């Protein structure tokens, strides 16, 4: 048999047209997408794409997203790939559907194809008398076929919906408090569950009187399964009280964490089982020999939390043999697969519906709490149980962005050109998400599975391959035109703290290092930092964003700082193949270090919704400033100490800078996500601004007042 | 022991039966089915649960039920509805001032308290008034613009 032809984006794995589109009896179109809303506006963007290709108004489009019964399996909504994978699939599916419908209409109306026009789903000839709507055509039969991707989507110049700042479909609901989130769903007879976690990762439960907790008001079930404890009660406050009592009652034997904060980077770098991989190498011995000044620097980034505002939540019920789960997971099919593994059930017996949650920015507790809800529903005889983690559950148990070290070495020739360059990275793998891949013996990504009496083995961390943008070595290779380059990654196997994917993955540390180091080299070469970058940059789109940011910010080479404020620049192309951002940061040191202004130039190829891109860019900038100045998961040898917003502070309204985003639209280029483009350059630009202000170079994130003071003495 | 307690929420009286120390947030969400206010921390640190009590913005996760008795409580649902949104809600929609939106109802309620007390706030006034509301998505600049827009709209409507 011939291998099926490769279809674009997620269409390849979901090949039926009617998996994507359904014309409804009420004159609307339902669009099915496997990508889900996580605050980035992607569902609206998908609606725009379908409406555009089919020539119908947005008002007629209904979206269904992330559902193991209804929608295609498009993997995780992550890595800024949604528009690329899901949007592309939908474009081709819609273009083909339009073509099929149009041909059918031509037959029925007896008008040649090229004489037909479509207006809001109504096909007519010039006379507008002979007309037929999509809904009057045999659409069900027409769409019951495999896609061929042979119909070319519209040219960008013909777009009237895509590329415009369409209002997001979800915001009116959210602004009026209309129930919308998993947290808001109520089923008849629903109970409330809470988890009772150990005080530290490897603690063993030595004593627990479950019966005492069962006697508390409203308590319906107390589940103790190995080292997992959960409580279920009629009312939410009763579940919270039962949890508090259970936390007090449970006695644990704790196991220390392998290193404290101060010793963590060193500990991770020196593990004997670290695995070294050569990521890339380019050798030009002649150029290298011209090097006269060598520079080396080591940069470090701590564990960072996703720190969603709403703790993770899920709802589950068990009806006989069938389990139904509502979750804000980024991958409902992958979650289902993992649940089936842990519960030893057939996939078909589990249904997972996506519901919106608080922004997650990567792999947080969303999947974990879904298992908690199933376990507690089972303990409560299958009744619907809503479980929401408490604040400290979220902070202490979510998988953090791993601590990383990035070393950079370079040599300059006499003319101030980079002639040698190497980067070395140490990190855990950057993903421990659920995946739908069969392993020889069962493994699970879900937290509670590891704590059961019959535990399921913890899935080993994966690290996305470089072909997909990489994980720990993401953006460790540069797009500067350098004659020599060597990039080595050291994969750390031990996980003293739980770690997985956070927005940007390794790019946070690597771009922080590389773009800080570019400034260090520029200083050594006695050159303006932007001029120095341009000198080493051939990529035209990169040059354009760098120049635009400099111009819009009013960058003036050679400007001296007054010692209380500074200005810094940084640039990166996300994954070296995705969106570009160049950013100028103004930093003030009075009274505490804070950013006063951020000016960014952004190129994410074709822009589907300019307002969405700006919103995502602004959000990314704010979050990355917060990482740069404040964030670090606190812990000692005993426990994680970051358990609330006082022990894990983030940027507040009072500290928000003025932000300007300047978009370069490239309608004929591939559309790329904007969610992660700020993750790398912003922390580097902040560090560079600090250097400009005070002449001190901090290489260890976060850039706190204490570290600045220590560097100044 | 659970008690019968009557509350005035969004202008109407509601009687609930619960322990008097129950956080108001749970009563609003679970007994009155007003899901707008959100659980974020339960510690008075994030503002996701913000509502108005006699016109002041309070964190409802920290307000015990007994202390809400006799007060006039307003939630985001009482401000306006999908069909007829309040000027602030219109402004937040107009500015597209949300990403995930989980913090949104709290931010809007703090803004409502601000505009009631100070109809022409400066940029700094707005930042200070919202600084107990955390937003992890980084939507702050748009939210500030939305408050400015609402202030201007309300002034023009006078
Ligand atoms: S939930 Fe009330 S302040 Fe955070
Ligand atoms: S919009 Fe997501 S936390 Fe504010």
PDB file of N, CA, C and O and ligand atoms in Angstrom, chain B residues 25 38-49 59 61, ligand 1:
ATOM      1  N   UNK B  25     -16.494  34.098  49.846  1.00  0.00           N
ATOM      2  CA  UNK B  25     -16.248  33.637  48.474  1.00  0.00           C
ATOM      3  C   UNK B  25     -16.991  32.335  48.166  1.00  0.00           C
ATOM      4  O   UNK B  25     -17.615  32.197  47.111  1.00  0.00           O
ATOM      5  N   UNK B  38     -13.305  34.681  41.956  1.00  0.00           N
ATOM      6  CA  UNK B  38     -12.552  33.441  41.800  1.00  0.00           C
ATOM      7  C   UNK B  38     -11.698  33.135  43.031  1.00  0.00           C
ATOM      8  O   UNK B  38     -11.232  34.044  43.716  1.00  0.00           O
ATOM      9  N   UNK B  39     -11.468  31.851  43.244  1.00  0.00           N
ATOM     10  CA  UNK B  39     -10.487  31.448  44.244  1.00  0.00           C
ATOM     11  C   UNK B  39      -9.101  31.522  43.614  1.00  0.00           C
ATOM     12  O   UNK B  39      -8.841  30.892  42.583  1.00  0.00           O
ATOM     13  N   UNK B  40      -8.229  32.313  44.233  1.00  0.00           N
ATOM     14  CA  UNK B  40      -6.861  32.392  43.725  1.00  0.00           C
ATOM     15  C   UNK B  40      -5.862  31.912  44.755  1.00  0.00           C
ATOM     16  O   UNK B  40      -4.953  31.142  44.461  1.00  0.00           O
ATOM     17  N   UNK B  41      -6.036  32.380  45.998  1.00  0.00           N
ATOM     18  CA  UNK B  41      -5.075  32.002  47.029  1.00  0.00           C
ATOM     19  C   UNK B  41      -5.739  31.690  48.366  1.00  0.00           C
ATOM     20  O   UNK B  41      -5.177  30.955  49.165  1.00  0.00           O
ATOM     21  N   UNK B  42      -6.897  32.273  48.611  1.00  0.00           N
ATOM     22  CA  UNK B  42      -7.536  32.067  49.909  1.00  0.00           C
ATOM     23  C   UNK B  42      -6.775  32.716  51.049  1.00  0.00           C
ATOM     24  O   UNK B  42      -7.029  32.430  52.218  1.00  0.00           O
ATOM     25  N   UNK B  43      -5.842  33.577  50.717  1.00  0.00           N
ATOM     26  CA  UNK B  43      -4.938  34.141  51.721  1.00  0.00           C
ATOM     27  C   UNK B  43      -4.951  35.669  51.720  1.00  0.00           C
ATOM     28  O   UNK B  43      -4.155  36.296  52.415  1.00  0.00           O
ATOM     29  N   UNK B  44      -5.820  36.248  50.919  1.00  0.00           N
ATOM     30  CA  UNK B  44      -5.845  37.710  50.854  1.00  0.00           C
ATOM     31  C   UNK B  44      -4.632  38.298  50.154  1.00  0.00           C
ATOM     32  O   UNK B  44      -4.249  39.433  50.404  1.00  0.00           O
ATOM     33  N   UNK B  45      -4.025  37.546  49.232  1.00  0.00           N
ATOM     34  CA  UNK B  45      -2.801  38.041  48.592  1.00  0.00           C
ATOM     35  C   UNK B  45      -2.943  38.350  47.103  1.00  0.00           C
ATOM     36  O   UNK B  45      -2.030  38.927  46.522  1.00  0.00           O
ATOM     37  N   UNK B  46      -4.036  37.934  46.463  1.00  0.00           N
ATOM     38  CA  UNK B  46      -4.042  38.020  44.996  1.00  0.00           C
ATOM     39  C   UNK B  46      -5.194  38.833  44.399  1.00  0.00           C
ATOM     40  O   UNK B  46      -5.108  39.288  43.273  1.00  0.00           O
ATOM     41  N   UNK B  47      -6.287  38.984  45.113  1.00  0.00           N
ATOM     42  CA  UNK B  47      -7.389  39.823  44.625  1.00  0.00           C
ATOM     43  C   UNK B  47      -8.329  39.156  43.642  1.00  0.00           C
ATOM     44  O   UNK B  47      -9.251  39.810  43.147  1.00  0.00           O
ATOM     45  N   UNK B  48      -8.142  37.864  43.345  1.00  0.00           N
ATOM     46  CA  UNK B  48      -9.024  37.198  42.375  1.00  0.00           C
ATOM     47  C   UNK B  48     -10.468  37.134  42.878  1.00  0.00           C
ATOM     48  O   UNK B  48     -11.397  36.986  42.095  1.00  0.00           O
ATOM     49  N   UNK B  49     -10.633  37.241  44.181  1.00  0.00           N
ATOM     50  CA  UNK B  49     -11.944  37.054  44.816  1.00  0.00           C
ATOM     51  C   UNK B  49     -12.595  38.391  45.176  1.00  0.00           C
ATOM     52  O   UNK B  49     -13.573  38.420  45.920  1.00  0.00           O
ATOM     53  N   UNK B  59     -11.441  41.429  49.781  1.00  0.00           N
ATOM     54  CA  UNK B  59     -11.123  40.095  49.276  1.00  0.00           C
ATOM     55  C   UNK B  59     -12.061  39.111  49.946  1.00  0.00           C
ATOM     56  O   UNK B  59     -11.955  38.851  51.142  1.00  0.00           O
ATOM     57  N   UNK B  61     -12.356  36.027  50.004  1.00  0.00           N
ATOM     58  CA  UNK B  61     -11.826  34.797  50.610  1.00  0.00           C
ATOM     59  C   UNK B  61     -11.459  35.028  52.066  1.00  0.00           C
ATOM     60  O   UNK B  61     -11.280  34.099  52.823  1.00  0.00           O
TER      61      UNK B  61
HETATM   62  S1  LIG C   1      -8.332  34.418  46.559  1.00  0.00           S
HETATM   63 FE1  LIG C   1      -8.797  36.015  47.841  1.00  0.00          FE
HETATM   64  S2  LIG C   1      -7.049  37.242  47.726  1.00  0.00           S
HETATM   65 FE2  LIG C   1      -6.496  35.517  46.606  1.00  0.00          FE
END
